[in-house]
Tab-separated table of C-alpha atoms in Angstrom:
chain	number	residue	atom	x	y	z
A	260	MET	CA	1.130	20.001	-9.908
A	261	ARG	CA	2.104	18.105	-13.111
A	262	PHE	CA	1.218	14.846	-11.348
A	263	ALA	CA	-2.101	16.014	-10.040
A	264	SER	CA	-3.118	17.351	-13.483
A	265	ALA	CA	-2.196	14.130	-15.237
A	266	LEU	CA	-4.139	12.068	-12.564
A	267	LEU	CA	-7.212	14.291	-12.986
A	268	ALA	CA	-7.051	13.971	-16.792
A	269	SER	CA	-6.673	10.224	-16.637
A	270	ALA	CA	-9.551	9.840	-14.166
A	271	ALA	CA	-11.741	11.886	-16.414
A	272	LEU	CA	-11.083	9.627	-19.390
A	273	LEU	CA	-11.709	6.564	-17.381
A	274	ALA	CA	-14.964	7.949	-16.014
A	275	ALA	CA	-16.157	8.574	-19.569
A	276	ALA	CA	-15.419	4.962	-20.534
A	277	PRO	CA	-18.453	2.590	-21.338
A	278	VAL	CA	-20.048	0.678	-18.565
A	279	HIS	CA	-18.324	-2.615	-17.932
A	280	ALA	CA	-19.774	-6.001	-18.367
A	281	LYS	CA	-20.724	-8.038	-15.253
A	282	PRO	CA	-17.788	-9.105	-13.060
A	283	ALA	CA	-17.225	-12.806	-12.165
A	284	ASP	CA	-19.850	-14.766	-10.345
A	285	PRO	CA	-19.287	-14.424	-6.493
A	286	ALA	CA	-20.339	-18.050	-6.033
A	287	VAL	CA	-17.614	-19.289	-8.342
A	288	ALA	CA	-15.043	-17.024	-6.614
A	289	LYS	CA	-16.173	-18.305	-3.164
A	290	LYS	CA	-15.702	-21.942	-4.323
A	291	ILE	CA	-12.222	-21.183	-5.696
A	292	LEU	CA	-11.265	-19.636	-2.257
A	293	LYS	CA	-12.618	-22.547	-0.270
A	294	ASP	CA	-10.961	-25.040	-2.599
A	295	SER	CA	-7.711	-23.063	-2.194
A	296	VAL	CA	-7.862	-23.066	1.613
A	297	ALA	CA	-8.460	-26.758	1.658
A	298	ILE	CA	-5.090	-27.460	0.100
A	299	PRO	CA	-2.474	-26.928	2.918
A	300	THR	CA	0.280	-25.141	1.137
A	301	VAL	CA	2.597	-24.928	4.056
A	302	GLU	CA	6.427	-25.180	3.780
A	303	GLY	CA	7.452	-28.815	3.929
A	304	ARG	CA	4.142	-30.373	2.796
A	305	GLY	CA	4.729	-30.302	-0.921
A	306	LYS	CA	1.240	-29.067	-1.645
A	307	VAL	CA	1.868	-25.873	-3.681
A	308	PRO	CA	2.131	-27.905	-7.020
A	309	GLU	CA	-1.319	-29.323	-6.239
A	310	LEU	CA	-2.756	-25.827	-5.800
A	311	ALA	CA	-1.038	-24.668	-8.951
A	312	ALA	CA	-2.628	-27.513	-10.879
A	313	TYR	CA	-6.062	-26.699	-9.413
A	314	TYR	CA	-5.842	-23.089	-10.631
A	315	ALA	CA	-4.735	-24.328	-14.057
A	316	GLY	CA	-7.796	-26.517	-14.213
A	317	VAL	CA	-10.073	-23.494	-13.435
A	318	LEU	CA	-8.557	-21.450	-16.172
A	319	LYS	CA	-8.400	-24.151	-18.750
A	320	ALA	CA	-12.169	-24.810	-18.091
A	321	ALA	CA	-12.686	-21.103	-18.922
A	322	GLY	CA	-10.944	-21.375	-22.290
A	323	TYR	CA	-7.178	-20.911	-21.568
A	324	ALA	CA	-4.904	-23.217	-23.742
A	325	ASP	CA	-2.450	-25.501	-22.131
A	326	SER	CA	0.275	-23.322	-23.635
A	327	ASP	CA	-1.095	-20.381	-21.848
A	328	ILE	CA	-0.248	-21.873	-18.500
A	329	GLU	CA	3.179	-22.826	-17.093
A	330	ILE	CA	3.796	-24.553	-13.764
A	331	THR	CA	7.482	-24.706	-12.823
A	332	PRO	CA	8.481	-27.037	-10.008
A	333	MET	CA	11.180	-25.729	-7.701
A	334	GLY	CA	12.062	-28.183	-4.964
A	335	GLU	CA	8.875	-29.038	-3.093
A	336	THR	CA	7.146	-25.876	-4.312
A	337	ALA	CA	6.500	-24.292	-7.604
A	338	THR	CA	5.699	-21.086	-9.647
A	339	PHE	CA	2.553	-20.524	-11.623
A	340	ALA	CA	2.063	-18.443	-14.696
A	341	ALA	CA	-1.039	-17.882	-16.723
A	342	THR	CA	-1.136	-15.545	-19.795
A	343	PHE	CA	-4.149	-13.814	-21.122
A	344	HIS	CA	-2.736	-12.760	-24.460
A	345	GLY	CA	-3.264	-9.127	-25.744
A	346	THR	CA	-3.878	-8.032	-29.238
A	347	THR	CA	-0.865	-5.730	-29.326
A	348	LYS	CA	2.800	-6.100	-28.472
A	349	GLN	CA	2.703	-3.546	-25.619
A	350	LYS	CA	4.550	-4.600	-22.484
A	351	PRO	CA	2.370	-6.914	-20.330
A	352	ILE	CA	0.863	-6.303	-17.005
A	353	VAL	CA	1.665	-8.931	-14.291
A	354	LEU	CA	-0.583	-9.815	-11.410
A	355	LEU	CA	1.082	-11.090	-8.247
A	356	GLY	CA	0.063	-13.329	-5.477
A	357	HIS	CA	1.624	-16.237	-3.402
A	358	MET	CA	0.188	-19.706	-3.094
A	359	ASP	CA	2.084	-20.676	0.215
A	360	VAL	CA	0.697	-20.011	3.678
A	361	VAL	CA	2.309	-20.032	7.138
A	362	GLU	CA	1.937	-23.064	9.379
A	363	ALA	CA	-1.059	-23.498	11.607
A	364	ASP	CA	-1.498	-25.908	14.492
A	365	PRO	CA	-5.027	-27.367	14.544
A	366	LYS	CA	-4.794	-27.781	18.387
A	367	ASP	CA	-4.684	-24.001	18.687
A	368	TRP	CA	-7.595	-23.281	16.396
A	369	THR	CA	-11.320	-23.285	17.157
A	370	ARG	CA	-11.842	-25.017	13.758
A	371	ASP	CA	-9.450	-27.077	11.520
A	372	PRO	CA	-7.253	-24.411	9.824
A	373	PHE	CA	-7.132	-26.429	6.608
A	374	VAL	CA	-10.894	-27.251	6.396
A	375	PRO	CA	-12.695	-24.108	5.102
A	376	VAL	CA	-15.616	-23.304	7.039
A	377	GLU	CA	-18.391	-20.731	6.319
A	378	GLU	CA	-19.868	-19.488	9.487
A	379	ASN	CA	-21.543	-16.232	10.761
A	380	GLY	CA	-20.811	-14.413	7.503
A	381	TYR	CA	-17.088	-15.388	7.335
A	382	ILE	CA	-14.833	-18.020	5.665
A	383	PHE	CA	-12.398	-19.375	8.181
A	384	GLY	CA	-9.109	-21.141	7.296
A	385	ARG	CA	-5.344	-20.580	7.020
A	386	GLY	CA	-4.657	-18.425	4.033
A	387	SER	CA	-8.170	-17.156	3.644
A	388	GLU	CA	-6.920	-13.678	3.867
A	389	ASP	CA	-3.140	-14.028	3.218
A	390	ASN	CA	-3.105	-14.469	0.250
A	391	LYS	CA	-5.722	-16.848	-1.111
A	392	PHE	CA	-8.635	-14.362	-0.960
A	393	ASP	CA	-7.241	-12.011	-3.630
A	394	ILE	CA	-5.748	-14.830	-5.587
A	395	ALA	CA	-9.228	-16.378	-5.849
A	396	MET	CA	-10.599	-13.017	-7.103
A	397	MET	CA	-7.836	-12.678	-9.687
A	398	VAL	CA	-8.352	-16.247	-10.899
A	399	ALA	CA	-12.078	-15.846	-11.025
A	400	THR	CA	-11.763	-12.558	-12.962
A	401	MET	CA	-9.219	-13.908	-15.484
A	402	ALA	CA	-11.598	-16.866	-16.070
A	403	ALA	CA	-14.696	-14.594	-16.475
A	404	LEU	CA	-12.938	-12.212	-18.812
A	405	LYS	CA	-11.756	-15.139	-20.987
A	406	LYS	CA	-15.280	-16.688	-21.079
A	407	GLU	CA	-16.807	-13.399	-22.075
A	408	GLY	CA	-14.481	-12.988	-25.015
A	409	PHE	CA	-12.771	-9.793	-23.605
A	410	LYS	CA	-9.864	-8.792	-25.743
A	411	PRO	CA	-7.153	-6.961	-23.791
A	412	LYS	CA	-4.767	-4.766	-25.826
A	413	ARG	CA	-1.875	-5.759	-23.651
A	414	SER	CA	-1.279	-9.223	-22.192
A	415	ILE	CA	-2.218	-9.876	-18.633
A	416	ILE	CA	0.044	-12.495	-16.859
A	417	LEU	CA	-1.028	-13.932	-13.496
A	418	LEU	CA	2.202	-14.940	-11.635
A	419	LEU	CA	1.916	-16.843	-8.318
A	420	SER	CA	4.952	-17.655	-6.187
A	421	GLY	CA	5.293	-20.671	-4.014
A	422	ASP	CA	7.474	-19.584	-0.981
A	423	GLU	CA	6.730	-15.888	-0.307
A	424	GLU	CA	6.253	-16.575	3.386
A	425	THR	CA	9.746	-18.179	3.610
A	426	SER	CA	12.775	-17.857	1.249
A	427	MET	CA	11.101	-16.140	-1.708
A	428	THR	CA	13.191	-18.343	-4.060
A	429	THR	CA	10.326	-18.635	-6.460
A	430	THR	CA	9.654	-14.905	-6.342
A	431	ARG	CA	13.190	-14.066	-7.404
A	432	ALA	CA	12.766	-16.519	-10.257
A	433	LEU	CA	9.568	-15.051	-11.484
A	434	ALA	CA	10.839	-11.442	-11.179
A	435	ALA	CA	13.976	-12.304	-13.171
A	436	LYS	CA	11.982	-14.019	-15.885
A	437	TYR	CA	9.223	-11.319	-16.143
A	438	LYS	CA	11.512	-8.216	-15.595
A	439	ASN	CA	10.256	-6.739	-18.928
A	440	ALA	CA	6.671	-6.216	-17.651
A	441	ASP	CA	5.370	-2.748	-17.692
A	442	PHE	CA	4.149	-2.854	-14.161
A	443	ALA	CA	2.757	-5.337	-11.563
A	444	LEU	CA	-0.492	-5.339	-9.673
A	445	ASN	CA	-0.087	-7.225	-6.393
A	446	GLY	CA	-3.165	-8.751	-4.560
A	447	ASP	CA	-0.983	-9.180	-1.418
A	448	GLY	CA	-0.639	-5.529	-0.620
A	449	GLY	CA	-2.913	-2.508	-0.135
A	450	GLY	CA	-6.658	-2.889	0.419
A	451	GLY	CA	-9.518	-1.063	2.146
A	452	LEU	CA	-10.062	-0.431	5.857
A	453	ILE	CA	-13.593	-0.541	7.261
A	454	ALA	CA	-14.477	1.062	10.541
A	455	GLU	CA	-16.205	-0.951	13.283
A	456	ASP	CA	-19.477	0.819	12.229
A	457	GLY	CA	-19.192	-0.754	8.808
A	458	LYS	CA	-18.272	2.467	6.992
A	459	PRO	CA	-15.146	2.358	4.703
A	460	GLN	CA	-12.427	4.625	6.185
A	461	TYR	CA	-9.685	4.666	3.545
A	462	TYR	CA	-7.997	2.603	0.820
A	463	GLY	CA	-4.226	2.010	1.079
A	464	LEU	CA	-2.314	1.584	-2.185
A	465	GLN	CA	1.036	0.023	-1.494
A	466	ALA	CA	3.741	1.511	-3.731
A	467	GLY	CA	6.946	0.779	-1.835
A	468	GLU	CA	8.454	-1.494	0.736
A	469	LYS	CA	11.501	-1.085	2.905
A	470	THR	CA	14.486	-3.298	2.179
A	471	TYR	CA	14.806	-6.176	4.639
A	472	ALA	CA	18.491	-6.782	5.357
A	473	ASP	CA	20.259	-8.729	8.222
A	474	PHE	CA	23.756	-7.886	9.229
A	475	THR	CA	25.947	-9.999	11.528
A	476	LEU	CA	28.239	-8.417	14.050
A	477	GLU	CA	31.222	-10.739	14.691
A	478	VAL	CA	34.054	-10.519	17.174
A	479	THR	CA	36.723	-13.159	17.506
A	480	ASN	CA	39.456	-13.506	20.218
A	481	PRO	CA	42.028	-16.171	21.058
A	482	GLY	CA	40.217	-16.994	24.226
A	483	GLY	CA	41.731	-18.691	27.229
A	484	HIS	CA	40.987	-19.639	30.866
A	485	SER	CA	38.401	-17.486	32.699
A	486	SER	CA	40.758	-17.186	35.730
A	487	ARG	CA	43.154	-15.092	33.542
A	488	PRO	CA	40.967	-12.334	32.087
A	489	SER	CA	42.389	-9.753	29.705
A	490	ASP	CA	41.469	-6.345	28.636
A	491	VAL	CA	40.010	-7.828	25.481
A	492	ASN	CA	36.792	-9.753	25.676
A	493	ALA	CA	34.662	-10.665	22.695
A	494	ILE	CA	31.443	-10.492	24.558
A	495	VAL	CA	32.314	-7.037	26.057
A	496	GLN	CA	33.358	-5.752	22.692
A	497	LEU	CA	30.163	-6.988	21.115
A	498	ALA	CA	28.043	-5.474	23.919
A	499	ASN	CA	29.719	-2.108	23.468
A	500	ALA	CA	28.967	-2.270	19.730
A	501	LEU	CA	25.327	-3.194	20.389
A	502	ALA	CA	24.800	-0.285	22.777
A	503	LYS	CA	26.077	2.095	20.055
A	504	VAL	CA	23.743	0.545	17.373
A	505	GLY	CA	20.810	0.491	19.874
A	506	ALA	CA	21.225	4.295	20.666
A	507	TYR	CA	21.659	5.327	17.002
A	508	ARG	CA	18.982	6.964	14.836
A	509	PHE	CA	19.346	7.200	11.029
A	510	THR	CA	18.699	10.409	9.312
A	511	PRO	CA	14.882	10.820	8.580
A	512	GLN	CA	13.928	10.545	4.912
A	513	GLN	CA	10.920	11.060	2.797
A	514	ASN	CA	9.871	10.155	-0.781
A	515	GLU	CA	6.941	10.740	-3.039
A	516	LEU	CA	4.812	8.111	-1.159
A	517	THR	CA	5.335	9.626	2.225
A	518	LYS	CA	4.987	13.269	1.036
A	519	VAL	CA	1.674	12.457	-0.633
A	520	GLY	CA	0.330	9.958	1.769
A	521	MET	CA	1.202	11.335	5.130
A	522	PRO	CA	-1.020	14.381	4.960
A	523	ILE	CA	-3.953	12.092	4.130
A	524	VAL	CA	-3.147	9.716	7.042
A	525	ALA	CA	-2.790	12.787	9.310
A	526	ASP	CA	-6.344	13.763	8.515
A	527	GLN	CA	-7.467	10.332	9.408
A	528	VAL	CA	-5.772	9.898	12.799
A	529	GLY	CA	-5.735	13.509	13.882
A	530	GLY	CA	-4.389	14.588	17.312
A	531	LYS	CA	-0.731	14.996	18.097
A	532	ILE	CA	0.546	12.273	15.805
A	533	GLY	CA	-1.571	13.636	12.911
A	534	ALA	CA	-0.103	17.052	13.296
A	535	ALA	CA	3.464	15.529	13.391
A	536	LEU	CA	2.811	13.531	10.255
A	537	LYS	CA	1.646	16.590	8.409
A	538	ALA	CA	4.555	18.593	9.693
A	539	PHE	CA	7.035	16.045	8.628
A	540	ALA	CA	5.567	15.784	5.113
A	541	ALA	CA	6.105	19.548	4.896
A	542	ASN	CA	9.437	19.568	6.376
A	543	PRO	CA	11.411	16.336	6.945
A	544	ALA	CA	13.844	18.177	9.249
A	545	ASP	CA	11.214	19.213	11.690
A	546	ALA	CA	12.788	17.967	14.983
A	547	ALA	CA	9.606	18.186	17.114
A	548	ALA	CA	7.570	16.191	14.340
A	549	ILE	CA	10.434	13.498	14.194
A	550	ALA	CA	10.484	13.112	17.890
A	551	THR	CA	6.659	12.515	17.989
A	552	ILE	CA	6.696	10.067	15.200
A	553	ARG	CA	9.693	8.096	16.573
A	554	ALA	CA	7.656	7.505	19.763
A	555	GLU	CA	4.953	5.729	17.901
A	556	PRO	CA	5.891	2.162	16.772
A	557	GLU	CA	3.125	2.353	14.036
A	558	TYR	CA	4.821	5.231	12.244
A	559	VAL	CA	8.519	5.245	13.188
A	560	GLY	CA	9.280	3.037	10.181
A	561	GLN	CA	7.784	5.398	7.785
A	562	ILE	CA	10.390	8.113	8.260
A	563	GLY	CA	13.718	6.337	7.511
A	564	THR	CA	15.893	3.324	8.012
A	565	THR	CA	15.670	1.394	11.307
A	566	CYS	CA	18.142	-1.194	12.716
A	567	VAL	CA	17.651	-3.234	15.835
A	568	PRO	CA	19.595	-6.059	17.359
A	569	THR	CA	17.540	-9.304	17.399
A	570	LEU	CA	19.835	-12.241	18.294
A	571	VAL	CA	22.994	-12.722	20.307
A	572	LYS	CA	25.374	-15.546	20.691
A	573	GLY	CA	28.627	-15.698	22.532
A	574	GLY	CA	31.094	-17.933	24.305
A	575	HIS	CA	31.613	-21.638	24.328
A	576	ALA	CA	32.064	-22.550	27.994
A	577	GLU	CA	31.223	-21.094	31.419
A	578	ASN	CA	34.819	-21.134	32.566
A	579	ALA	CA	36.561	-20.013	29.288
A	580	LEU	CA	37.175	-16.525	27.857
A	581	PRO	CA	34.892	-16.153	24.702
A	582	GLN	CA	36.556	-16.990	21.409
A	583	ARG	CA	33.633	-15.640	19.402
A	584	ALA	CA	30.577	-13.520	19.826
A	585	THR	CA	27.995	-12.588	17.234
A	586	ALA	CA	24.777	-10.696	17.004
A	587	ASN	CA	22.140	-10.144	14.280
A	588	ILE	CA	21.117	-6.661	13.413
A	589	ASN	CA	17.836	-6.557	11.554
A	590	CYS	CA	17.433	-3.509	9.391
A	591	ARG	CA	14.461	-2.153	7.475
A	592	ILE	CA	16.055	0.130	4.933
A	593	PHE	CA	14.306	3.124	3.387
A	594	PRO	CA	13.489	2.491	-0.281
A	595	GLY	CA	16.404	3.558	-2.635
A	596	VAL	CA	19.108	3.327	0.003
A	597	PRO	CA	21.708	0.668	-0.984
A	598	VAL	CA	22.289	-2.124	1.524
A	599	GLU	CA	26.103	-1.430	1.435
A	600	THR	CA	25.397	2.201	2.344
A	601	VAL	CA	23.757	0.913	5.698
A	602	ARG	CA	26.486	-1.663	6.374
A	603	ALA	CA	29.093	1.036	6.112
A	604	GLU	CA	27.082	3.348	8.360
A	605	LEU	CA	26.784	0.555	10.957
A	606	GLU	CA	30.572	0.100	10.831
A	607	LYS	CA	31.059	3.851	11.316
A	608	ILE	CA	28.770	3.875	14.329
A	609	ILE	CA	30.473	0.944	16.018
A	610	ALA	CA	33.935	2.481	15.384
A	611	ASP	CA	35.878	-0.668	16.451
A	612	PRO	CA	37.872	-2.574	13.803
A	613	ALA	CA	37.618	-5.644	15.994
A	614	VAL	CA	33.858	-5.852	15.224
A	615	LYS	CA	33.288	-7.202	11.736
A	616	VAL	CA	30.003	-6.138	10.061
A	617	ASN	CA	28.865	-8.826	7.617
A	618	THR	CA	25.895	-8.557	5.113
A	619	ASP	CA	23.426	-11.257	4.481
A	620	PRO	CA	24.222	-12.182	0.747
A	621	ASP	CA	20.548	-12.447	-0.076
A	622	ALA	CA	19.856	-8.773	0.825
A	623	SER	CA	19.095	-6.455	-2.106
A	624	ALA	CA	17.589	-2.943	-2.184
A	625	SER	CA	14.592	-1.778	-4.173
A	626	ASP	CA	13.234	1.690	-4.668
A	627	ALA	CA	9.633	2.922	-4.256
A	628	SER	CA	7.401	2.715	-7.461
A	629	PRO	CA	6.384	6.027	-9.001
A	630	LEU	CA	2.702	6.991	-8.604
A	631	ARG	CA	1.798	6.403	-12.237
A	632	PRO	CA	-1.278	8.465	-13.309
A	633	ASP	CA	-2.806	5.530	-15.237
A	634	VAL	CA	-2.561	3.180	-12.148
A	635	MET	CA	-3.693	5.756	-9.712
A	636	ALA	CA	-6.623	6.748	-11.868
A	637	ALA	CA	-7.723	3.123	-12.421
A	638	VAL	CA	-7.436	2.408	-8.630
A	639	THR	CA	-9.399	5.554	-7.904
A	640	LYS	CA	-12.147	4.597	-10.294
A	641	ALA	CA	-12.424	0.984	-8.885
A	642	VAL	CA	-12.358	2.154	-5.267
A	643	HIS	CA	-14.714	5.060	-5.757
A	644	ALA	CA	-17.174	2.719	-7.529
A	645	ARG	CA	-17.513	0.984	-4.191
A	646	ALA	CA	-17.082	4.037	-1.910
A	647	PRO	CA	-17.408	7.355	-3.563
A	648	GLY	CA	-14.827	9.923	-2.346
A	649	LEU	CA	-13.011	7.494	-0.171
A	650	PRO	CA	-9.445	8.732	0.600
A	651	ILE	CA	-6.761	6.674	-1.282
A	652	ILE	CA	-3.511	6.679	0.579
A	653	PRO	CA	-0.253	5.789	-1.236
A	654	SER	CA	1.690	3.753	1.405
A	655	MET	CA	5.078	2.110	2.047
A	656	SER	CA	5.190	-1.111	3.812
A	657	ALA	CA	7.723	-1.943	6.478
A	658	GLY	CA	7.443	-5.595	5.547
A	659	ALA	CA	8.074	-7.350	2.244
A	660	THR	CA	5.838	-8.942	-0.413
A	661	ASP	CA	6.552	-10.383	-3.897
A	662	SER	CA	6.491	-6.710	-5.148
A	663	TYR	CA	9.940	-6.132	-3.391
A	664	HIS	CA	11.750	-8.462	-5.960
A	665	PHE	CA	9.885	-7.053	-8.899
A	666	ARG	CA	10.841	-3.440	-8.003
A	667	ALA	CA	14.412	-4.657	-7.628
A	668	GLN	CA	14.180	-5.756	-11.191
A	669	GLY	CA	12.884	-2.367	-12.289
A	670	VAL	CA	9.112	-3.409	-12.480
A	671	PRO	CA	6.997	-0.697	-10.833
A	672	SER	CA	4.673	-2.641	-8.492
A	673	TYR	CA	1.469	-1.670	-6.732
A	674	GLY	CA	-0.369	-3.336	-3.887
A	675	VAL	CA	-3.972	-3.090	-4.908
A	676	ALA	CA	-5.911	-5.807	-3.136
A	677	GLY	CA	-9.576	-5.947	-3.510
A	678	LEU	CA	-10.292	-6.915	0.113
A	679	PHE	CA	-11.937	-4.438	2.394
A	680	SER	CA	-12.175	-5.420	5.966
A	681	LYS	CA	-12.256	-4.248	9.635
A	682	ALA	CA	-9.017	-4.233	11.598
A	683	SER	CA	-10.796	-6.518	14.089
A	684	ASP	CA	-11.367	-9.113	11.347
A	685	SER	CA	-7.656	-9.358	10.313
A	686	PHE	CA	-6.011	-12.497	11.568
A	687	ALA	CA	-3.425	-13.101	8.868
A	688	HIS	CA	-0.657	-15.345	10.186
A	689	GLY	CA	-2.814	-15.628	13.414
A	690	LEU	CA	-5.409	-17.985	14.999
A	691	ASN	CA	-8.791	-18.376	13.231
A	692	GLU	CA	-7.957	-16.465	10.126
A	693	ARG	CA	-11.059	-15.337	8.215
A	694	VAL	CA	-12.466	-13.117	5.534
A	695	PRO	CA	-16.032	-11.684	5.223
A	696	VAL	CA	-18.114	-13.415	2.598
A	697	ASP	CA	-19.774	-10.123	1.598
A	698	ALA	CA	-16.285	-8.834	0.668
A	699	ILE	CA	-16.213	-11.167	-2.372
A	700	ALA	CA	-18.589	-9.413	-4.748
A	701	PRO	CA	-16.962	-5.986	-4.364
A	702	ALA	CA	-13.508	-7.468	-4.615
A	703	LEU	CA	-14.472	-9.101	-8.058
A	704	ALA	CA	-15.897	-5.732	-9.201
A	705	HIS	CA	-12.561	-4.155	-8.095
A	706	TRP	CA	-10.348	-6.468	-10.135
A	707	ASP	CA	-12.666	-6.521	-13.043
A	708	SER	CA	-12.449	-2.760	-13.221
A	709	LEU	CA	-8.659	-2.639	-12.881
A	710	LEU	CA	-7.955	-5.315	-15.472
A	711	ARG	CA	-10.268	-3.803	-18.158
A	712	ASP	CA	-8.980	-0.302	-17.643
A	713	LEU	CA	-5.290	-1.100	-17.448
A	714	SER	CA	-5.142	-3.567	-20.280
A	715	LYS	CA	-6.381	-1.055	-22.795
């Protein structure tokens, strides 16, 4: 109740604020998006610094000083930081996005993936949705606010990583450097879903991500000739361990996000799964609700940690006893649960000292972000300006974005993308990726509203 009261009070204050000036020009934002897609920022091509330099040029033309922009090379990629200085010493807001994109083979596409094409109301090209659309909107908004003479009370820092789709080395560097930020707004999470009839269905606000962690199961034996088998066999031992892991189900969990968001999702989807989601939100020990949710791949990841075997290797010759057998266990860990806790639980499940459970050293846990009333109110205002009364669903992602590393550093992070699109239009990481041209103007209004309200 305290959260709801604070949210209503904040929303009332924001609603009473003066009408905003005009958002950025959609034609300018569209050019930035197309120019971005035309630079193939795929791992191994060394093009991320070129894109960073392009964004720097756009912002400098709008009045940003050279000292406001920092491009830091890291191997073949780079990080980008642009600061819109505030008038006070309040902690800054950071905006997040990633410049890199996944690979695309031109032979498989209808159009060249790295030549932006505007056709039938869409802009086609690799990265047009993930993540260059919202980056273009943020860059265009930062430029327009500067040209207008807007004076934010707190600094706004646009941070763009260069390898989010792969190792996230640049992300970790940015998160460590800007860990004193008040909070982060990520253009690579959240966003609006439009039904096939063109009506907005809901807006998802991403406030948590499950921890990605790989564990290696390893069994080693002396080996020997296959004609002299023994009771100890590395492959058999590993197979027994994998069967135990595959059959195990972690204890269901909930947090503020699932408790608030699930009932809203339940009303959207209805039916048996809707009833189960609502029942679980009310009682996370409801066995019938848990069974129903676990049977649905779309929702099973929302109620706790999941671990599945994904790779197996074993043996060294067809006529030899295996000396070594390994398997990868991929876990998506519920926010707030330490990685070591899951490793210890896997060890307990397997219950065989001959099977070692090793943790990927890069795995680190992060908790969900609190549903801050100021952020919730600003997002509500921006979304309802486009679609009055649209349900806003706090959500937790089973995947990982740059927000993951900022949360790990203690920076609350929120996926608040400005893109509204149909499910049938989403081809991120896939063939013929595209975004609707008519999504640009509303997205610019979205980012303009958020930055003005939250930089006060």
